[in-house]
Tab-separated table of C-alpha atoms and ligand atoms in Angstrom:
chain	number	residue	atom	x	y	z
L	1	MET	CA	0.080	0.047	-0.017
L	2	LEU	CA	1.258	3.106	-0.888
L	3	ASP	CA	0.589	6.733	-0.158
L	4	LYS	CA	-0.507	9.996	-2.298
L	5	ALA	CA	3.297	10.703	-2.529
L	6	GLY	CA	4.239	7.342	-3.415
L	7	ARG	CA	5.683	5.964	0.277
L	8	LYS	CA	5.297	2.413	1.397
L	9	LEU	CA	2.680	2.266	4.221
L	10	SER	CA	2.389	-0.547	6.923
L	11	SER	CA	-0.658	-1.531	7.994
L	12	LEU	CA	-1.789	-4.168	10.859
L	13	THR	CA	-4.579	-6.407	11.619
L	14	PHE	CA	-6.305	-6.876	14.532
L	15	GLY	CA	-8.433	-9.767	15.700
L	16	PRO	CA	-11.062	-10.882	15.340
L	17	GLN	CA	-11.095	-10.854	19.051
L	18	GLY	CA	-12.720	-12.401	22.115
L	19	ALA	CA	-10.729	-11.826	25.018
L	20	SER	CA	-11.170	-9.812	27.408
L	21	LEU	CA	-8.561	-7.152	28.761
L	22	ARG	CA	-7.359	-7.804	32.417
L	23	GLY	CA	-5.053	-7.416	34.909
L	24	ARG	CA	-2.772	-3.676	35.312
L	25	LEU	CA	-0.837	-1.714	32.702
L	26	ARG	CA	1.601	1.379	32.687
L	27	VAL	CA	1.410	3.450	29.704
L	28	PRO	CA	4.358	5.492	28.163
L	29	GLY	CA	4.947	9.185	29.764
L	30	ASP	CA	2.718	11.717	28.837
L	31	LYS	CA	3.406	13.496	25.193
L	32	SER	CA	2.399	17.251	26.516
L	33	ILE	CA	4.360	16.917	29.655
L	34	SER	CA	7.463	15.206	27.898
L	35	HIS	CA	8.020	18.081	25.226
L	36	ARG	CA	7.575	20.789	27.857
L	37	SER	CA	10.377	18.645	30.078
L	38	LEU	CA	12.829	19.056	27.357
L	39	LEU	CA	12.095	22.399	26.518
L	40	LEU	CA	12.177	23.524	30.173
L	41	GLY	CA	15.352	21.848	30.848
L	42	ALA	CA	17.120	22.893	27.853
L	43	LEU	CA	16.367	26.784	29.069
L	44	ALA	CA	17.792	26.102	32.340
L	45	SER	CA	21.427	26.641	33.557
L	46	GLY	CA	22.428	22.915	34.595
L	47	THR	CA	21.263	19.335	34.046
L	48	SER	CA	17.851	18.375	34.363
L	49	ARG	CA	17.518	15.045	35.029
L	50	ILE	CA	14.109	13.303	33.433
L	51	THR	CA	12.383	9.755	33.731
L	52	GLY	CA	9.714	8.612	32.013
L	53	LEU	CA	10.183	10.590	28.942
L	54	SER	CA	7.838	9.439	26.044
L	55	ALA	CA	9.697	7.329	23.745
L	56	GLY	CA	7.415	8.448	20.557
L	57	LEU	CA	8.468	9.831	17.783
L	58	ASP	CA	7.127	13.527	18.177
L	59	VAL	CA	8.882	13.834	21.690
L	60	GLN	CA	12.003	12.178	19.830
L	61	ALA	CA	11.716	15.249	17.376
L	62	THR	CA	11.609	18.109	20.304
L	63	ARG	CA	14.854	16.177	21.670
L	64	ARG	CA	16.501	16.652	18.680
L	65	ALA	CA	15.341	20.124	18.270
L	66	VAL	CA	16.675	20.867	22.007
L	67	ALA	CA	19.881	19.376	20.861
L	68	SER	CA	20.192	21.273	17.667
L	69	PHE	CA	19.945	24.414	19.791
L	70	GLY	CA	23.058	23.531	21.985
L	71	ALA	CA	21.799	21.550	24.931
L	72	THR	CA	22.980	18.415	25.963
L	73	VAL	CA	21.013	15.560	25.865
L	74	GLU	CA	22.122	12.191	27.216
L	75	ARG	CA	20.137	9.171	27.801
L	76	GLY	CA	19.998	7.391	31.191
L	77	ALA	CA	20.560	3.804	32.062
L	78	ASN	CA	16.995	3.044	31.868
L	79	ASP	CA	14.477	3.750	29.351
L	80	GLY	CA	13.176	6.773	29.718
L	81	GLU	CA	15.846	8.773	31.518
L	82	TRP	CA	17.434	11.396	30.089
L	83	ALA	CA	19.743	14.147	31.265
L	84	VAL	CA	19.218	17.563	29.358
L	85	THR	CA	21.930	20.397	29.910
L	86	GLY	CA	20.717	23.882	29.258
L	87	GLY	CA	21.261	27.407	29.472
L	88	LYS	CA	23.749	28.555	26.559
L	89	LEU	CA	21.639	28.433	23.393
L	90	ALA	CA	22.634	29.260	19.850
L	91	GLU	CA	21.547	29.142	16.731
L	92	PRO	CA	20.936	25.727	14.900
L	93	ASP	CA	22.816	25.121	11.895
L	94	ASP	CA	19.825	23.140	10.129
L	95	VAL	CA	15.998	23.411	9.858
L	96	ILE	CA	14.307	21.984	12.615
L	97	ASP	CA	12.186	18.802	11.773
L	98	VAL	CA	9.214	18.515	14.022
L	99	GLY	CA	7.725	15.327	11.782
L	100	ASN	CA	4.372	14.913	12.713
L	101	SER	CA	4.059	17.123	16.139
L	102	GLY	CA	1.927	19.614	16.496
L	103	THR	CA	2.719	20.272	19.604
L	104	ALA	CA	6.716	20.438	19.019
L	105	ILE	CA	5.946	23.537	16.132
L	106	ARG	CA	3.486	25.231	18.306
L	107	LEU	CA	5.628	25.384	21.416
L	108	MET	CA	8.787	26.206	19.786
L	109	VAL	CA	7.798	29.015	17.928
L	110	GLY	CA	7.626	30.690	21.378
L	111	TRP	CA	10.526	29.013	23.093
L	112	ALA	CA	12.490	29.685	19.930
L	113	ALA	CA	11.568	33.777	19.589
L	114	ALA	CA	13.409	34.061	22.914
L	115	ILE	CA	16.383	33.126	21.566
L	116	ASP	CA	18.832	35.350	19.624
L	117	ALA	CA	18.950	32.835	16.396
L	118	LEU	CA	17.493	32.554	12.911
L	119	THR	CA	14.932	28.884	13.626
L	120	VAL	CA	13.580	27.618	10.685
L	121	LEU	CA	11.045	25.255	11.765
L	122	LYS	CA	8.944	22.753	9.415
L	123	GLY	CA	7.352	19.042	9.421
L	124	ASP	CA	5.701	16.226	7.292
L	125	ARG	CA	2.709	16.627	5.322
L	126	SER	CA	0.105	16.883	8.097
L	127	ILE	CA	2.149	19.420	9.493
L	128	ALA	CA	1.963	21.320	6.516
L	129	ARG	CA	-1.750	22.049	6.491
L	130	ARG	CA	-2.297	23.145	10.421
L	131	PRO	CA	-3.205	26.501	11.505
L	132	MET	CA	-0.249	28.490	12.743
L	133	GLY	CA	-1.447	31.989	12.674
L	134	ARG	CA	-2.933	31.279	16.449
L	135	VAL	CA	0.428	31.203	17.458
L	136	VAL	CA	2.636	33.392	15.210
L	137	GLU	CA	0.252	36.413	15.819
L	138	PRO	CA	0.903	36.774	19.406
L	139	ILE	CA	4.546	35.956	19.233
L	140	ARG	CA	4.978	38.277	16.417
L	141	SER	CA	3.200	41.007	19.223
L	142	MET	CA	6.240	40.292	21.832
L	143	GLY	CA	8.347	41.330	19.336
L	144	ALA	CA	9.726	38.717	17.436
L	145	SER	CA	10.127	38.544	13.339
L	146	LEU	CA	8.003	35.889	12.079
L	147	ASP	CA	7.214	34.364	8.949
L	148	GLY	CA	5.885	31.301	6.973
L	149	ARG	CA	3.615	30.439	3.962
L	150	GLY	CA	0.410	32.169	3.845
L	151	ASN	CA	1.917	35.345	5.779
L	152	GLY	CA	2.874	33.146	8.447
L	153	SER	CA	-0.459	31.084	8.865
L	154	LEU	CA	1.323	27.621	7.737
L	155	PRO	CA	4.667	25.808	7.983
L	156	PRO	CA	7.347	26.053	7.189
L	157	LEU	CA	8.008	28.974	9.783
L	158	VAL	CA	11.028	31.128	10.080
L	159	VAL	CA	11.647	32.922	13.630
L	160	ARG	CA	14.139	35.279	14.216
L	161	GLY	CA	14.316	35.527	17.624
L	162	GLY	CA	15.610	38.052	20.061
L	163	HIS	CA	14.416	40.741	22.281
L	164	LEU	CA	11.033	40.349	23.140
L	165	HIS	CA	8.300	42.390	25.787
L	166	GLY	CA	5.665	41.007	27.626
L	167	ILE	CA	2.048	40.759	26.568
L	168	ASP	CA	-1.416	40.475	27.945
L	169	TYR	CA	-3.372	38.307	25.325
L	170	GLU	CA	-6.459	36.662	25.552
L	171	LEU	CA	-6.376	33.591	23.263
L	172	PRO	CA	-9.293	33.838	20.234
L	173	VAL	CA	-9.263	29.916	20.118
L	174	PRO	CA	-8.621	27.639	23.681
L	175	SER	CA	-5.442	25.959	22.859
L	176	ALA	CA	-2.843	24.823	25.462
L	177	GLN	CA	-0.014	24.726	22.735
L	178	VAL	CA	-0.683	28.660	22.304
L	179	LYS	CA	-0.694	29.496	25.525
L	180	GLY	CA	2.610	27.211	26.545
L	181	ALA	CA	4.108	28.909	23.646
L	182	ILE	CA	3.312	32.393	25.102
L	183	LEU	CA	4.457	31.546	28.431
L	184	LEU	CA	7.640	29.838	27.260
L	185	ALA	CA	8.602	33.459	25.244
L	186	GLY	CA	7.911	35.384	28.567
L	187	VAL	CA	9.903	33.548	30.664
L	188	SER	CA	12.660	35.346	28.538
L	189	ALA	CA	10.781	38.556	27.647
L	190	GLU	CA	11.020	42.108	29.089
L	191	GLY	CA	7.754	42.285	31.686
L	192	GLU	CA	5.136	40.371	32.443
L	193	THR	CA	3.498	38.223	30.100
L	194	THR	CA	-0.244	37.315	30.623
L	195	VAL	CA	-2.367	34.973	28.696
L	196	ARG	CA	-6.325	34.783	29.285
L	197	GLU	CA	-8.563	32.133	28.351
L	198	ARG	CA	-12.274	31.843	28.430
L	199	HIS	CA	-12.037	28.174	28.104
L	200	PRO	CA	-9.596	26.180	30.681
L	201	THR	CA	-7.238	24.015	29.071
L	202	ARG	CA	-4.528	22.125	29.787
L	203	VAL	CA	-2.398	23.495	32.514
L	204	HIS	CA	1.020	21.688	32.133
L	205	THR	CA	3.235	24.837	31.442
L	206	GLU	CA	1.986	26.945	34.110
L	207	GLU	CA	2.162	23.195	36.354
L	208	MET	CA	5.621	22.696	35.298
L	209	LEU	CA	7.698	26.289	35.071
L	210	PRO	CA	7.332	26.868	38.725
L	211	LEU	CA	9.236	23.285	39.165
L	212	TRP	CA	12.441	24.594	37.094
L	213	GLY	CA	12.215	27.793	39.231
L	214	GLY	CA	10.037	29.740	37.075
L	215	ARG	CA	7.337	32.459	38.501
L	216	VAL	CA	4.173	32.195	37.697
L	217	ARG	CA	1.139	33.820	38.779
L	218	LEU	CA	-2.597	32.092	38.786
L	219	GLY	CA	-5.803	34.393	38.105
L	220	GLU	CA	-9.283	33.734	37.003
L	221	GLY	CA	-8.832	32.532	33.888
L	222	SER	CA	-5.343	33.816	33.810
L	223	VAL	CA	-1.801	33.029	33.977
L	224	THR	CA	1.394	35.451	34.273
L	225	VAL	CA	5.016	34.822	33.936
L	226	VAL	CA	7.508	36.793	35.785
L	227	PRO	CA	10.315	36.924	33.574
L	228	GLY	CA	13.638	35.107	34.847
L	229	PRO	CA	16.408	32.671	35.001
L	230	LEU	CA	15.377	29.261	35.396
L	231	SER	CA	17.103	26.283	37.416
L	232	PRO	CA	17.379	22.430	36.685
L	233	CYS	CA	15.017	20.159	38.141
L	234	ASP	CA	14.723	16.244	38.928
L	235	PHE	CA	11.233	15.468	36.928
L	236	ASP	CA	9.550	12.229	36.640
L	237	VAL	CA	6.690	12.392	33.424
L	238	PRO	CA	3.467	10.509	34.514
L	239	GLY	CA	1.573	8.303	32.387
L	240	ASP	CA	-0.324	9.443	29.377
L	241	PRO	CA	-3.783	9.526	29.912
L	242	SER	CA	-5.012	9.858	26.098
L	243	GLN	CA	-3.000	6.564	25.757
L	244	ALA	CA	-4.737	5.440	28.676
L	245	ALA	CA	-7.729	6.268	27.538
L	246	PHE	CA	-7.594	3.452	24.543
L	247	TRP	CA	-7.469	0.504	27.513
L	248	ILE	CA	-9.912	2.382	29.653
L	249	VAL	CA	-12.408	2.012	26.931
L	250	ALA	CA	-11.193	-0.748	25.727
L	251	ALA	CA	-12.239	-2.780	29.010
L	252	CYS	CA	-15.583	-0.607	28.858
L	253	ILE	CA	-16.973	-2.104	25.671
L	254	THR	CA	-15.300	-5.940	26.138
L	255	PRO	CA	-17.484	-8.211	28.570
L	256	GLY	CA	-15.305	-9.775	31.179
L	257	SER	CA	-13.102	-6.755	31.332
L	258	ASP	CA	-11.000	-5.713	34.750
L	259	LEU	CA	-8.340	-3.671	33.833
L	260	THR	CA	-6.197	-1.124	36.131
L	261	VAL	CA	-4.368	1.144	34.571
L	262	GLN	CA	-1.636	2.945	36.796
L	263	ASN	CA	0.261	6.208	37.114
L	264	ILE	CA	-1.645	8.351	34.907
L	265	TYR	CA	-1.887	12.442	35.081
L	266	LEU	CA	-4.959	13.191	35.600
L	267	GLY	CA	-4.938	17.001	36.666
L	268	ALA	CA	-6.746	19.541	35.407
L	269	GLN	CA	-8.155	19.441	31.590
L	270	ARG	CA	-6.805	15.899	31.484
L	271	ALA	CA	-9.328	13.709	32.629
L	272	GLY	CA	-12.475	15.027	30.638
L	273	PHE	CA	-13.058	11.766	29.312
L	274	LEU	CA	-13.533	9.659	32.763
L	275	ALA	CA	-16.756	12.487	33.382
L	276	VAL	CA	-17.834	11.361	30.296
L	277	LEU	CA	-17.595	7.809	30.326
L	278	GLU	CA	-19.580	8.137	33.907
L	279	ARG	CA	-22.018	9.863	32.549
L	280	MET	CA	-22.533	7.066	29.677
L	281	GLY	CA	-22.558	4.757	32.710
L	282	ALA	CA	-19.103	3.107	32.450
L	283	ASN	CA	-17.566	1.162	35.468
L	284	VAL	CA	-14.653	3.428	35.842
L	285	GLU	CA	-12.944	4.644	39.077
L	286	VAL	CA	-9.914	6.573	40.589
L	287	ALA	CA	-7.760	4.720	43.014
L	288	GLY	CA	-4.683	6.068	44.992
L	289	PHE	CA	-4.695	9.916	43.326
L	290	ASP	CA	-1.971	11.769	44.721
L	291	ASP	CA	-3.093	15.224	44.822
L	292	ARG	CA	0.331	16.978	44.741
L	293	ARG	CA	1.481	15.168	41.552
L	294	GLY	CA	-2.350	14.707	40.305
L	295	VAL	CA	-1.416	10.789	39.393
L	296	GLY	CA	-3.852	7.918	40.210
L	297	ASP	CA	-4.875	4.497	38.802
L	298	VAL	CA	-7.708	3.980	36.773
L	299	ARG	CA	-9.870	0.617	36.906
L	300	ALA	CA	-12.062	0.042	34.230
L	301	ARG	CA	-15.074	-2.821	34.203
L	302	PHE	CA	-16.927	-3.791	31.376
L	303	GLY	CA	-21.024	-2.732	31.856
L	304	PRO	CA	-23.640	-1.137	29.940
L	305	LEU	CA	-23.415	2.160	27.939
L	306	VAL	CA	-25.894	4.826	27.571
L	307	ALA	CA	-25.476	7.940	24.838
L	308	THR	CA	-24.516	11.544	26.190
L	309	GLN	CA	-23.782	14.537	24.705
L	310	VAL	CA	-20.332	15.986	25.040
L	311	GLY	CA	-19.743	19.571	24.066
L	312	GLY	CA	-18.912	23.631	25.694
L	313	ALA	CA	-16.455	23.902	28.018
L	314	GLU	CA	-15.671	20.241	28.329
L	315	ILE	CA	-14.182	19.969	25.054
L	316	PRO	CA	-10.678	21.204	25.115
L	317	GLY	CA	-10.001	18.967	28.180
L	318	LEU	CA	-11.094	15.724	26.135
L	319	ILE	CA	-10.130	16.869	22.756
L	320	ASP	CA	-7.661	14.131	21.894
L	321	GLU	CA	-9.818	11.387	23.391
L	322	ILE	CA	-12.946	12.028	20.862
L	323	PRO	CA	-12.285	9.515	18.582
L	324	VAL	CA	-11.873	6.821	21.259
L	325	LEU	CA	-14.908	8.055	23.110
L	326	ALA	CA	-16.733	7.414	19.523
L	327	VAL	CA	-15.718	4.068	19.729
L	328	ALA	CA	-17.274	3.892	22.834
L	329	ALA	CA	-20.576	5.660	21.873
L	330	ALA	CA	-21.000	3.099	19.178
L	331	PHE	CA	-21.586	0.375	21.758
L	332	ALA	CA	-23.692	2.549	24.103
L	333	GLU	CA	-27.494	2.991	23.397
L	334	GLY	CA	-28.729	5.766	21.825
L	335	ALA	CA	-27.264	8.656	19.732
L	336	THR	CA	-24.092	10.446	21.228
L	337	VAL	CA	-23.534	13.843	20.197
L	338	PHE	CA	-19.940	15.889	20.042
L	339	SER	CA	-20.356	19.314	19.590
L	340	ASP	CA	-18.192	22.643	20.119
L	341	ALA	CA	-15.559	20.492	18.705
L	342	GLY	CA	-14.309	22.178	15.243
L	343	GLU	CA	-10.879	21.936	16.249
L	344	LEU	CA	-11.414	18.376	15.481
L	345	ARG	CA	-10.726	19.233	11.816
L	346	HIS	CA	-7.184	20.914	12.360
L	347	LYS	CA	-5.844	17.432	14.005
L	348	GLU	CA	-3.171	15.307	12.791
L	349	SER	CA	-6.010	14.216	9.989
L	350	ASP	CA	-9.655	15.943	9.632
L	351	ARG	CA	-10.693	14.086	12.892
L	352	VAL	CA	-14.280	14.269	12.179
L	353	GLU	CA	-14.176	13.031	8.746
L	354	SER	CA	-11.447	10.369	9.275
L	355	THR	CA	-13.043	8.877	12.635
L	356	VAL	CA	-16.542	8.745	11.051
L	357	GLY	CA	-15.153	7.079	7.878
L	358	ALA	CA	-13.296	4.740	10.167
L	359	LEU	CA	-16.866	3.983	12.008
L	360	ARG	CA	-18.494	3.590	9.084
L	361	THR	CA	-16.217	0.761	7.349
L	362	LEU	CA	-16.647	-1.190	10.777
L	363	GLY	CA	-20.523	-0.878	9.773
L	364	VAL	CA	-21.222	1.914	12.529
L	365	SER	CA	-23.950	4.653	11.646
L	366	ALA	CA	-21.734	7.886	12.233
L	367	GLU	CA	-22.361	11.174	10.745
L	368	GLY	CA	-19.831	14.383	10.671
L	369	LYS	CA	-21.083	17.548	11.396
L	370	PRO	CA	-19.029	20.976	11.242
L	371	ASP	CA	-18.270	20.993	14.979
L	372	GLY	CA	-18.099	17.245	15.876
L	373	LEU	CA	-20.319	14.322	14.943
L	374	VAL	CA	-23.018	11.818	16.025
L	375	VAL	CA	-22.555	8.485	16.941
L	376	GLU	CA	-25.856	5.854	16.639
L	377	GLY	CA	-24.907	3.379	19.103
L	378	ASN	CA	-25.911	-0.088	19.552
L	379	ALA	CA	-25.187	-1.508	23.178
L	380	GLY	CA	-24.741	-5.507	21.669
L	381	ALA	CA	-23.505	-4.725	18.390
L	382	SER	CA	-21.154	-6.202	16.599
L	383	LEU	CA	-18.601	-4.882	14.283
L	384	LYS	CA	-18.109	-6.058	10.745
L	385	GLY	CA	-14.451	-6.004	10.261
L	386	GLY	CA	-12.832	-4.221	7.425
L	387	ILE	CA	-9.664	-2.451	6.160
L	388	ILE	CA	-9.646	1.420	7.315
L	389	ASP	CA	-7.772	4.261	5.945
L	390	SER	CA	-6.275	5.810	9.319
L	391	GLU	CA	-5.089	8.887	7.384
L	392	GLY	CA	-1.771	8.506	9.047
L	393	ASP	CA	-3.558	9.755	12.130
L	394	HIS	CA	-2.027	7.739	15.319
L	395	ARG	CA	-5.215	8.453	17.368
L	396	VAL	CA	-7.802	7.262	14.986
L	397	ALA	CA	-5.592	3.883	13.973
L	398	MET	CA	-5.571	3.320	17.824
L	399	SER	CA	-9.095	3.709	18.462
L	400	MET	CA	-9.952	1.288	15.695
L	401	ALA	CA	-7.844	-1.156	16.998
L	402	VAL	CA	-9.836	-0.799	20.266
L	403	ALA	CA	-12.784	-0.966	18.246
L	404	SER	CA	-11.770	-4.373	16.531
L	405	LEU	CA	-12.422	-5.791	20.360
L	406	ARG	CA	-15.868	-6.006	19.264
L	407	SER	CA	-15.613	-7.151	15.749
L	408	VAL	CA	-16.644	-10.651	14.381
L	409	SER	CA	-13.860	-10.137	11.560
L	410	PRO	CA	-10.355	-8.805	11.256
L	411	VAL	CA	-9.759	-5.308	11.204
L	412	THR	CA	-7.010	-4.154	9.124
L	413	ILE	CA	-5.510	-0.475	9.749
L	414	ASP	CA	-3.605	1.441	7.145
L	415	ALA	CA	-0.994	3.581	7.679
L	416	TRP	CA	-0.726	2.026	10.764
L	417	GLU	CA	3.199	3.554	11.490
L	418	SER	CA	1.459	7.021	12.498
L	419	VAL	CA	1.510	5.164	16.298
L	420	ALA	CA	4.648	5.180	16.706
L	421	THR	CA	4.527	8.979	17.185
L	422	SER	CA	3.317	8.673	20.383
L	423	TYR	CA	2.777	4.791	21.288
L	424	PRO	CA	5.340	3.136	19.975
L	425	GLY	CA	4.634	0.025	22.262
L	426	PHE	CA	0.945	-0.111	21.545
L	427	GLU	CA	0.564	-3.224	19.979
L	428	GLU	CA	2.897	-5.252	22.970
L	429	ASP	CA	0.476	-3.537	25.082
L	430	PHE	CA	-2.428	-4.810	23.377
L	431	ALA	CA	-1.011	-8.418	23.875
L	432	ILE	CA	-0.271	-8.043	27.151
L	433	CYS	CA	-3.999	-6.649	27.985
L	434	THR	CA	-5.517	-9.084	25.558
L	435	SER	CA	-3.179	-12.058	25.830
L	436	LYS	CA	-4.035	-11.971	22.063
L	437	ARG	CA	-1.390	-11.522	18.862
L	438	THR	CA	-1.611	-9.106	16.102
L	439	SER	CA	-0.609	-9.908	12.463
F	501	S3P	C1	-1.582	19.976	23.321
F	501	S3P	C2	-2.688	20.832	23.476
F	501	S3P	C3	-3.659	20.315	22.747
F	501	S3P	C4	-3.970	18.720	22.204
F	501	S3P	C5	-2.517	18.657	22.241
F	501	S3P	C6	-1.214	18.459	22.690
F	501	S3P	C7	-0.403	20.221	24.293
F	501	S3P	O1	-3.769	20.698	21.418
F	501	S3P	O2	-4.671	18.360	21.374
F	501	S3P	O3	-2.428	16.982	21.467
F	501	S3P	O4	0.471	19.621	24.538
F	501	S3P	O5	-0.627	21.378	24.943
F	501	S3P	P1	-4.506	22.185	21.289
F	501	S3P	O6	-3.101	23.339	21.825
F	501	S3P	O7	-4.203	22.761	19.811
F	501	S3P	O8	-5.817	22.577	21.935
């Protein structure tokens, strides 16, 4: 199978299944937190020791990027252990390639803008169509010179960084990537920088900055960074809730399942998918929650599900989990409506179209809307299997692997290689949970 550019694509076949999910599992380190730990480590003078770093290609791209600016990044003795020595950053010799990572390119627009250097940021074909105006505009207003295709609205982007001044900025689109970029730029700006948001988004940048010695003030719907030098930090990246969501939904829809996913980050704006599953009547419970780190275990058991409405202010806190929640919706009695989620159309694929297309291939009745999708669920449904085009979108590919657990025929997922961007060990974890092998 070849993509439109003639490159060979891999496909993977799951099932038919029949196995329940049982036992305990740990998922990879959180992707959002991993990117930020590298960027903060590179800004700090001295060595930050990071454990639990995501091994996905997206985070590898950020790791290579900070090294291109002169940070020293060394692997530790165990998987996920890295030492980042930063402080003295200089102009990279070459273009920075972020691969498939929207988080890497957007955070780096702000991060690189504070460095007196010329930075060119590019990515793959999916990155080339992702909107950048939302981050370019505020960083320009801090005094950096930025350009890109379409007057800076699309990558590749060119950043001429240097002397920045603080701004007071209200996000027009709820986006933690944009908030993070502005705050990272604000660390080295002259004067304070405030970001205001109408709908709360994930809080990793403001939560992590103080751990690296940054000064942050939280207000009602706002966060202010006070500029100043950063100092190194020893930091353990908790498990990724977006990856845990695949196994939690898998256990909820697969008869006989009783699975615990351990050590997951469940802080603000990342556990919204659990609230949705609870509204659907799912048997999910959090145990051992550590309030200080925002980390806990989630136990999920099979049970009957009912449809729900998902929309409004809860969307930014579960946007990445919508494809797998749509799979849960396929087995929930009634019509589940996802609305106010137009941002889905600007992810690694147009996730409204890719999710609806994949579900329909498997025999689920689903319909795309300008701002979301509707899934007609049937609690007793068995899917018919088929060949799915994941459109190179890791979350769609993994969601359909979850759907295969309720299929009577094999589910083949094309462009499976995208899964390595966030979850290189997905197949192994699938086998561990189900004690079944893929082919
Ligand atoms: C992320 C923020 C979200 C999310 C993305 C990771 C982050 O994107 O979808 O996967 O790490 O800040 P937006 O900033 O576009 O909302």
